[in-house]
């Protein structure tokens, strides 16, 4: 798969989209270049490793866009997928339009993606989750704004796995100034191995998305 060539292609394709990022562009125009990877309904695209976005709260979307733009996420040592999103950042409108864009994304209609992982035990996963995760992400994985902890219910299973691996391996949350990323990085390390990751994801996926 020629993932490597995708950002360049998109950057060229979006050179014209950049021009429409002026103040009079509609918010649907602002989302169009993002849709190339995340899907028209923000339901995600596993082939491009671009996750579902519309289950997330606008405040978390804004925080992540800020991190990507400042290099706190997707910087040195980050995964190939995170580098793909660095190309996405180049397609962002001026900052004053970000809140509109984030709200628009959170209201798009994409649903949860089909399962790609098997072998996880949601009951065991629930035990791990209550013990290690629920205090920040909420008992049913709905997130907690005050703690900057995102909604996990409704996320793609493959994306949850990729992020837990990235945090654990120091490829996300590795930047000194990424305070919330560093918090999560230390938490990913408490899951005792691959089976525990599958279990906890099976639990998260069993929780209804809001
Ligand atoms: C070239 C493909 C591509 C484009 C274009 C793109 N993204 Fe992404 N985006 C990704 C990938 C891949 C990830 C996952 C990064 C990772 O695994 O860390 C991502 C992650 C994100 C995240 C973080 C989600 C989370 O749960 O933390 C947000 C928010 C996001 N993108 C918003 C946008 C917006 C808004 C645009 C349009 C301005 C956009 N993206 C354009 C590929 C893209
Ligand atoms: C101390 C609070 C805290 C605990 C405990 C915690 N997390 Fe997190 N988690 C966060 C924060 C904050 C973020 C957002 C990081 C960022 O801003 O990049 C996050 C992000 C994530 C993400 C990335 C979601 C996305 O959309 O990109 C996943 C997956 C995740 N956590 C899973 C877990 C699991 C599983 C556990 C239990 C083993 C856990 N977390 C425990 C605070 C916590």
mmCIF file of C-alpha atoms and ligand atoms in Angstrom:
data_model
loop_
_atom_site.group_PDB
_atom_site.id
_atom_site.type_symbol
_atom_site.label_atom_id
_atom_site.label_comp_id
_atom_site.label_asym_id
_atom_site.label_seq_id
_atom_site.Cartn_x
_atom_site.Cartn_y
_atom_site.Cartn_z
ATOM 1 C CA UNK A 1 0.000 0.000 0.000
ATOM 2 C CA UNK A 2 1.510 3.343 -1.001
ATOM 3 C CA UNK A 3 0.650 5.188 2.197
ATOM 4 C CA UNK A 4 3.885 7.108 1.876
ATOM 5 C CA UNK A 5 2.715 8.895 -1.237
ATOM 6 C CA UNK A 6 -0.652 9.848 0.106
ATOM 7 C CA UNK A 7 0.236 13.047 1.980
ATOM 8 C CA UNK A 8 2.001 14.586 -1.007
ATOM 9 C CA UNK A 9 -0.878 13.755 -3.266
ATOM 10 C CA UNK A 10 -3.297 15.226 -0.778
ATOM 11 C CA UNK A 11 -1.267 18.340 -0.253
ATOM 12 C CA UNK A 12 -1.357 18.981 -3.985
ATOM 13 C CA UNK A 13 -5.055 18.233 -4.141
ATOM 14 C CA UNK A 14 -5.666 20.533 -1.213
ATOM 15 C CA UNK A 15 -3.672 23.483 -2.458
ATOM 16 C CA UNK A 16 -6.958 24.762 -3.843
ATOM 17 C CA UNK A 17 -8.818 23.792 -0.671
ATOM 18 C CA UNK A 18 -6.322 25.947 1.231
ATOM 19 C CA UNK A 19 -7.509 28.948 -0.726
ATOM 20 C CA UNK A 20 -11.084 28.280 0.363
ATOM 21 C CA UNK A 21 -10.012 28.279 4.018
ATOM 22 C CA UNK A 22 -10.627 32.022 3.993
ATOM 23 C CA UNK A 23 -13.118 33.539 6.377
ATOM 24 C CA UNK A 24 -16.055 33.043 4.014
ATOM 25 C CA UNK A 25 -15.529 29.283 3.498
ATOM 26 C CA UNK A 26 -18.382 27.198 4.854
ATOM 27 C CA UNK A 27 -17.502 24.750 7.595
ATOM 28 C CA UNK A 28 -18.332 21.903 5.198
ATOM 29 C CA UNK A 29 -15.599 23.304 2.912
ATOM 30 C CA UNK A 30 -13.204 23.300 5.855
ATOM 31 C CA UNK A 31 -13.857 19.617 6.534
ATOM 32 C CA UNK A 32 -13.584 18.483 2.896
ATOM 33 C CA UNK A 33 -9.778 17.928 2.861
ATOM 34 C CA UNK A 34 -10.044 15.982 6.137
ATOM 35 C CA UNK A 35 -12.716 13.726 4.613
ATOM 36 C CA UNK A 36 -10.157 12.334 2.166
ATOM 37 C CA UNK A 37 -8.705 10.360 5.075
ATOM 38 C CA UNK A 38 -11.312 10.391 7.863
ATOM 39 C CA UNK A 39 -14.337 9.815 5.587
ATOM 40 C CA UNK A 40 -17.178 12.143 4.573
ATOM 41 C CA UNK A 41 -19.148 11.223 7.724
ATOM 42 C CA UNK A 42 -15.991 11.159 9.960
ATOM 43 C CA UNK A 43 -16.467 7.422 10.457
ATOM 44 C CA UNK A 44 -12.764 6.732 9.788
ATOM 45 C CA UNK A 45 -10.813 4.676 7.256
ATOM 46 C CA UNK A 46 -8.811 1.718 8.501
ATOM 47 C CA UNK A 47 -6.866 1.352 5.231
ATOM 48 C CA UNK A 48 -5.406 4.842 5.846
ATOM 49 C CA UNK A 49 -5.166 4.345 9.633
ATOM 50 C CA UNK A 50 -7.315 7.469 9.945
ATOM 51 C CA UNK A 51 -9.667 7.039 12.912
ATOM 52 C CA UNK A 52 -13.319 7.804 13.445
ATOM 53 C CA UNK A 53 -13.649 11.361 14.809
ATOM 54 C CA UNK A 54 -17.333 12.128 15.353
ATOM 55 C CA UNK A 55 -17.651 10.305 18.692
ATOM 56 C CA UNK A 56 -15.133 12.776 20.172
ATOM 57 C CA UNK A 57 -16.020 15.997 21.972
ATOM 58 C CA UNK A 58 -15.034 19.242 20.217
ATOM 59 C CA UNK A 59 -12.756 20.235 23.105
ATOM 60 C CA UNK A 60 -10.657 17.070 22.670
ATOM 61 C CA UNK A 61 -10.551 17.471 18.879
ATOM 62 C CA UNK A 62 -9.250 21.028 19.368
ATOM 63 C CA UNK A 63 -6.634 19.897 21.880
ATOM 64 C CA UNK A 64 -5.319 17.227 19.493
ATOM 65 C CA UNK A 65 -5.219 19.598 16.506
ATOM 66 C CA UNK A 66 -3.201 21.982 18.658
ATOM 67 C CA UNK A 67 -0.804 19.187 19.635
ATOM 68 C CA UNK A 68 -0.321 18.035 16.061
ATOM 69 C CA UNK A 69 0.284 21.586 14.860
ATOM 70 C CA UNK A 70 2.811 22.302 17.634
ATOM 71 C CA UNK A 71 4.591 18.974 17.153
ATOM 72 C CA UNK A 72 3.625 17.657 20.617
ATOM 73 C CA UNK A 73 1.920 14.751 18.858
ATOM 74 C CA UNK A 74 3.270 13.318 15.605
ATOM 75 C CA UNK A 75 6.748 14.755 16.227
ATOM 76 C CA UNK A 76 10.053 12.932 16.495
ATOM 77 C CA UNK A 77 9.679 9.250 17.394
ATOM 78 C CA UNK A 78 5.961 9.151 16.540
ATOM 79 C CA UNK A 79 4.310 6.389 14.524
ATOM 80 C CA UNK A 80 3.902 6.426 10.750
ATOM 81 C CA UNK A 81 0.151 6.977 11.242
ATOM 82 C CA UNK A 82 0.792 10.049 13.365
ATOM 83 C CA UNK A 83 3.055 11.393 10.612
ATOM 84 C CA UNK A 84 0.142 10.977 8.190
ATOM 85 C CA UNK A 85 -1.903 13.320 10.340
ATOM 86 C CA UNK A 86 0.935 15.837 10.181
ATOM 87 C CA UNK A 87 -0.012 16.083 6.500
ATOM 88 C CA UNK A 88 -3.598 16.609 7.655
ATOM 89 C CA UNK A 89 -2.519 19.569 9.780
ATOM 90 C CA UNK A 90 -1.256 21.340 6.676
ATOM 91 C CA UNK A 91 -4.863 21.344 5.462
ATOM 92 C CA UNK A 92 -6.270 23.055 8.542
ATOM 93 C CA UNK A 93 -7.957 26.456 8.236
ATOM 94 C CA UNK A 94 -6.773 29.439 10.320
ATOM 95 C CA UNK A 95 -7.129 28.868 14.067
ATOM 96 C CA UNK A 96 -10.170 31.094 14.465
ATOM 97 C CA UNK A 97 -12.134 28.583 12.364
ATOM 98 C CA UNK A 98 -11.045 25.513 14.385
ATOM 99 C CA UNK A 99 -13.919 25.619 16.911
ATOM 100 C CA UNK A 100 -16.486 25.622 14.070
ATOM 101 C CA UNK A 101 -14.688 22.739 12.387
ATOM 102 C CA UNK A 102 -14.442 20.687 15.602
ATOM 103 C CA UNK A 103 -18.135 21.198 16.356
ATOM 104 C CA UNK A 104 -19.051 20.255 12.788
ATOM 105 C CA UNK A 105 -17.012 17.046 13.012
ATOM 106 C CA UNK A 106 -18.613 16.038 16.314
ATOM 107 C CA UNK A 107 -22.046 16.368 14.695
ATOM 108 C CA UNK A 108 -21.300 14.224 11.618
ATOM 109 C CA UNK A 109 -23.164 10.955 11.268
ATOM 110 C CA UNK A 110 -20.430 8.275 11.021
ATOM 111 C CA UNK A 111 -21.098 5.190 13.133
ATOM 112 C CA UNK A 112 -18.690 2.852 14.925
ATOM 113 C CA UNK A 113 -16.569 0.778 12.544
ATOM 114 C CA UNK A 114 -16.793 -3.005 12.231
ATOM 115 C CA UNK A 115 -14.692 -5.079 14.622
ATOM 116 C CA UNK A 116 -11.232 -6.026 13.341
ATOM 117 C CA UNK A 117 -9.882 -7.671 16.528
ATOM 118 C CA UNK A 118 -10.890 -10.972 18.088
ATOM 119 C CA UNK A 119 -9.999 -12.877 21.227
ATOM 120 C CA UNK A 120 -10.628 -10.154 23.801
ATOM 121 C CA UNK A 121 -12.633 -10.970 26.939
ATOM 122 C CA UNK A 122 -14.920 -8.030 27.812
ATOM 123 C CA UNK A 123 -15.453 -9.269 31.375
ATOM 124 C CA UNK A 124 -11.751 -9.435 32.202
ATOM 125 C CA UNK A 125 -11.339 -6.206 30.268
ATOM 126 C CA UNK A 126 -13.994 -4.607 32.452
ATOM 127 C CA UNK A 127 -11.957 -5.506 35.523
ATOM 128 C CA UNK A 128 -8.861 -3.875 34.067
ATOM 129 C CA UNK A 129 -10.878 -0.885 32.971
ATOM 130 C CA UNK A 130 -12.451 -0.284 36.382
ATOM 131 C CA UNK A 131 -9.114 -0.668 38.066
ATOM 132 C CA UNK A 132 -6.877 1.342 35.759
ATOM 133 C CA UNK A 133 -8.885 3.460 33.314
ATOM 134 C CA UNK A 134 -12.353 4.393 34.525
ATOM 135 C CA UNK A 135 -11.172 7.016 37.024
ATOM 136 C CA UNK A 136 -10.166 9.226 34.103
ATOM 137 C CA UNK A 137 -12.169 7.963 31.119
ATOM 138 C CA UNK A 138 -15.413 7.420 33.064
ATOM 139 C CA UNK A 139 -16.941 4.094 34.159
ATOM 140 C CA UNK A 140 -18.532 3.500 30.726
ATOM 141 C CA UNK A 141 -15.623 5.004 28.733
ATOM 142 C CA UNK A 142 -17.573 8.191 27.990
ATOM 143 C CA UNK A 143 -14.613 10.460 28.817
ATOM 144 C CA UNK A 144 -14.088 13.236 31.358
ATOM 145 C CA UNK A 145 -13.653 16.814 30.169
ATOM 146 C CA UNK A 146 -12.214 18.100 33.458
ATOM 147 C CA UNK A 147 -9.396 15.540 33.186
ATOM 148 C CA UNK A 148 -8.926 16.012 29.400
ATOM 149 C CA UNK A 149 -9.609 12.276 29.018
ATOM 150 C CA UNK A 150 -11.380 11.518 25.732
ATOM 151 C CA UNK A 151 -14.407 9.380 25.018
ATOM 152 C CA UNK A 152 -13.254 5.868 24.131
ATOM 153 C CA UNK A 153 -16.698 4.299 23.606
ATOM 154 C CA UNK A 154 -17.427 4.287 19.888
ATOM 155 C CA UNK A 155 -13.754 4.361 18.827
ATOM 156 C CA UNK A 156 -12.354 1.931 16.239
ATOM 157 C CA UNK A 157 -10.876 -1.182 17.846
ATOM 158 C CA UNK A 158 -7.765 -1.021 15.640
ATOM 159 C CA UNK A 159 -7.214 2.621 16.573
ATOM 160 C CA UNK A 160 -7.529 1.924 20.315
ATOM 161 C CA UNK A 161 -4.931 -0.837 19.953
ATOM 162 C CA UNK A 162 -2.607 1.368 17.901
ATOM 163 C CA UNK A 163 -2.795 4.173 20.465
ATOM 164 C CA UNK A 164 -2.228 1.890 23.449
ATOM 165 C CA UNK A 165 0.826 0.468 21.685
ATOM 166 C CA UNK A 166 2.056 3.950 20.747
ATOM 167 C CA UNK A 167 1.729 5.229 24.332
ATOM 168 C CA UNK A 168 3.312 2.096 25.763
ATOM 169 C CA UNK A 169 6.227 2.236 23.331
ATOM 170 C CA UNK A 170 6.866 5.934 23.917
ATOM 171 C CA UNK A 171 5.690 6.956 20.448
ATOM 172 C CA UNK A 172 2.801 9.099 21.725
ATOM 173 C CA UNK A 173 2.972 11.211 24.867
ATOM 174 C CA UNK A 174 6.753 11.288 24.453
ATOM 175 C CA UNK A 175 7.048 15.069 24.067
ATOM 176 C CA UNK A 176 8.157 16.916 27.222
ATOM 177 C CA UNK A 177 5.402 19.503 26.897
ATOM 178 C CA UNK A 178 2.625 16.990 26.222
ATOM 179 C CA UNK A 179 1.302 16.926 29.785
ATOM 180 C CA UNK A 180 -1.903 14.939 29.198
ATOM 181 C CA UNK A 181 -0.144 12.610 26.748
ATOM 182 C CA UNK A 182 2.483 11.847 29.376
ATOM 183 C CA UNK A 183 -0.230 11.033 31.909
ATOM 184 C CA UNK A 184 -1.764 8.539 29.529
ATOM 185 C CA UNK A 185 1.619 7.145 28.575
ATOM 186 C CA UNK A 186 2.272 6.000 32.143
ATOM 187 C CA UNK A 187 -1.198 4.408 32.275
ATOM 188 C CA UNK A 188 -0.717 2.362 29.085
ATOM 189 C CA UNK A 189 2.260 0.729 30.733
ATOM 190 C CA UNK A 190 0.121 -0.801 33.511
ATOM 191 C CA UNK A 191 -1.703 -3.208 31.178
ATOM 192 C CA UNK A 192 0.253 -6.450 31.554
ATOM 193 C CA UNK A 193 0.560 -7.442 27.875
ATOM 194 C CA UNK A 194 -1.158 -8.011 24.535
ATOM 195 C CA UNK A 195 -4.019 -10.115 25.907
ATOM 196 C CA UNK A 196 -4.851 -7.413 28.460
ATOM 197 C CA UNK A 197 -4.949 -4.848 25.647
ATOM 198 C CA UNK A 198 -7.381 -7.040 23.674
ATOM 199 C CA UNK A 199 -9.500 -7.567 26.791
ATOM 200 C CA UNK A 200 -9.749 -3.909 27.677
ATOM 201 C CA UNK A 201 -10.640 -3.022 24.076
ATOM 202 C CA UNK A 202 -13.349 -5.717 24.072
ATOM 203 C CA UNK A 203 -14.806 -4.023 27.161
ATOM 204 C CA UNK A 204 -14.635 -0.529 25.633
ATOM 205 C CA UNK A 205 -16.302 -1.806 22.459
ATOM 206 C CA UNK A 206 -19.107 -3.324 24.533
ATOM 207 C CA UNK A 207 -20.002 0.131 25.898
ATOM 208 C CA UNK A 208 -22.602 2.086 23.948
ATOM 209 C CA UNK A 209 -21.285 5.215 22.232
ATOM 210 C CA UNK A 210 -23.045 8.388 23.356
HETATM 211 C C1 LIG B 1 -3.432 12.136 5.125
HETATM 212 C C2 LIG B 1 -4.567 11.611 5.869
HETATM 213 C C3 LIG B 1 -5.205 12.563 6.881
HETATM 214 C C4 LIG B 1 -5.773 13.797 6.656
HETATM 215 C C5 LIG B 1 -5.881 14.546 5.330
HETATM 216 C C6 LIG B 1 -6.287 14.247 7.922
HETATM 217 N N1 LIG B 1 -6.020 13.323 8.903
HETATM 218 FE FE1 LIG B 1 -6.526 13.456 10.868
HETATM 219 N N2 LIG B 1 -5.540 11.726 11.250
HETATM 220 C C7 LIG B 1 -4.965 10.916 10.292
HETATM 221 C C8 LIG B 1 -4.376 9.762 10.935
HETATM 222 C C9 LIG B 1 -3.650 8.622 10.225
HETATM 223 C C10 LIG B 1 -4.620 9.902 12.322
HETATM 224 C C11 LIG B 1 -4.189 8.956 13.447
HETATM 225 C C12 LIG B 1 -2.884 9.446 14.033
HETATM 226 C C13 LIG B 1 -2.315 8.491 15.046
HETATM 227 O O1 LIG B 1 -2.470 7.263 14.884
HETATM 228 O O2 LIG B 1 -1.718 8.989 16.012
HETATM 229 C C14 LIG B 1 -5.364 11.157 12.478
HETATM 230 C C15 LIG B 1 -5.786 11.670 13.707
HETATM 231 C C16 LIG B 1 -6.600 12.781 13.846
HETATM 232 C C17 LIG B 1 -7.132 13.256 15.099
HETATM 233 C C18 LIG B 1 -6.896 12.656 16.473
HETATM 234 C C19 LIG B 1 -8.042 11.727 16.833
HETATM 235 C C20 LIG B 1 -7.930 11.176 18.231
HETATM 236 O O3 LIG B 1 -8.790 10.354 18.592
HETATM 237 O O4 LIG B 1 -7.015 11.544 18.971
HETATM 238 C C21 LIG B 1 -7.893 14.359 14.815
HETATM 239 C C22 LIG B 1 -8.676 15.215 15.801
HETATM 240 C C23 LIG B 1 -7.827 14.572 13.384
HETATM 241 N N3 LIG B 1 -7.035 13.592 12.820
HETATM 242 C C24 LIG B 1 -8.474 15.595 12.710
HETATM 243 C C25 LIG B 1 -8.276 15.896 11.365
HETATM 244 C C26 LIG B 1 -8.793 17.078 10.719
HETATM 245 C C27 LIG B 1 -9.664 18.134 11.370
HETATM 246 C C28 LIG B 1 -8.339 17.046 9.424
HETATM 247 C C29 LIG B 1 -8.557 18.069 8.316
HETATM 248 C C30 LIG B 1 -7.974 19.400 8.558
HETATM 249 C C31 LIG B 1 -7.544 15.832 9.279
HETATM 250 N N4 LIG B 1 -7.535 15.168 10.475
HETATM 251 C C32 LIG B 1 -6.936 15.451 8.104
HETATM 252 C C33 LIG B 1 -4.934 11.136 8.933
HETATM 253 C C34 LIG B 1 -5.365 12.286 8.300
HETATM 254 C C1 LIG B 2 -4.717 9.664 34.731
HETATM 255 C C2 LIG B 2 -5.868 9.671 33.840
HETATM 256 C C3 LIG B 2 -5.930 8.530 32.827
HETATM 257 C C4 LIG B 2 -6.004 7.184 33.063
HETATM 258 C C5 LIG B 2 -6.007 6.483 34.421
HETATM 259 C C6 LIG B 2 -6.103 6.552 31.767
HETATM 260 N N1 LIG B 2 -6.107 7.493 30.780
HETATM 261 FE FE1 LIG B 2 -6.284 7.135 28.761
HETATM 262 N N2 LIG B 2 -6.037 9.118 28.393
HETATM 263 C C7 LIG B 2 -5.942 10.092 29.360
HETATM 264 C C8 LIG B 2 -5.760 11.375 28.727
HETATM 265 C C9 LIG B 2 -5.608 12.713 29.434
HETATM 266 C C10 LIG B 2 -5.755 11.122 27.325
HETATM 267 C C11 LIG B 2 -5.569 12.154 26.212
HETATM 268 C C12 LIG B 2 -4.094 12.212 25.862
HETATM 269 C C13 LIG B 2 -3.781 13.310 24.903
HETATM 270 O O1 LIG B 2 -4.261 14.436 25.116
HETATM 271 O O2 LIG B 2 -3.055 13.050 23.934
HETATM 272 C C14 LIG B 2 -5.943 9.705 27.160
HETATM 273 C C15 LIG B 2 -6.005 9.055 25.927
HETATM 274 C C16 LIG B 2 -6.283 7.722 25.753
HETATM 275 C C17 LIG B 2 -6.438 7.055 24.482
HETATM 276 C C18 LIG B 2 -6.325 7.701 23.104
HETATM 277 C C19 LIG B 2 -7.719 8.030 22.602
HETATM 278 C C20 LIG B 2 -7.730 8.769 21.308
HETATM 279 O O3 LIG B 2 -8.843 9.100 20.830
HETATM 280 O O4 LIG B 2 -6.678 9.029 20.735
HETATM 281 C C21 LIG B 2 -6.702 5.735 24.729
HETATM 282 C C22 LIG B 2 -6.945 4.633 23.711
HETATM 283 C C23 LIG B 2 -6.730 5.579 26.177
HETATM 284 N N3 LIG B 2 -6.473 6.802 26.755
HETATM 285 C C24 LIG B 2 -6.996 4.388 26.842
HETATM 286 C C25 LIG B 2 -6.841 4.198 28.212
HETATM 287 C C26 LIG B 2 -6.907 2.908 28.868
HETATM 288 C C27 LIG B 2 -7.228 1.596 28.177
HETATM 289 C C28 LIG B 2 -6.645 3.137 30.188
HETATM 290 C C29 LIG B 2 -6.507 2.104 31.288
HETATM 291 C C30 LIG B 2 -5.442 1.137 31.119
HETATM 292 C C31 LIG B 2 -6.440 4.561 30.363
HETATM 293 N N4 LIG B 2 -6.571 5.168 29.142
HETATM 294 C C32 LIG B 2 -6.176 5.183 31.573
HETATM 295 C C33 LIG B 2 -6.001 9.924 30.729
HETATM 296 C C34 LIG B 2 -6.001 8.708 31.379
#
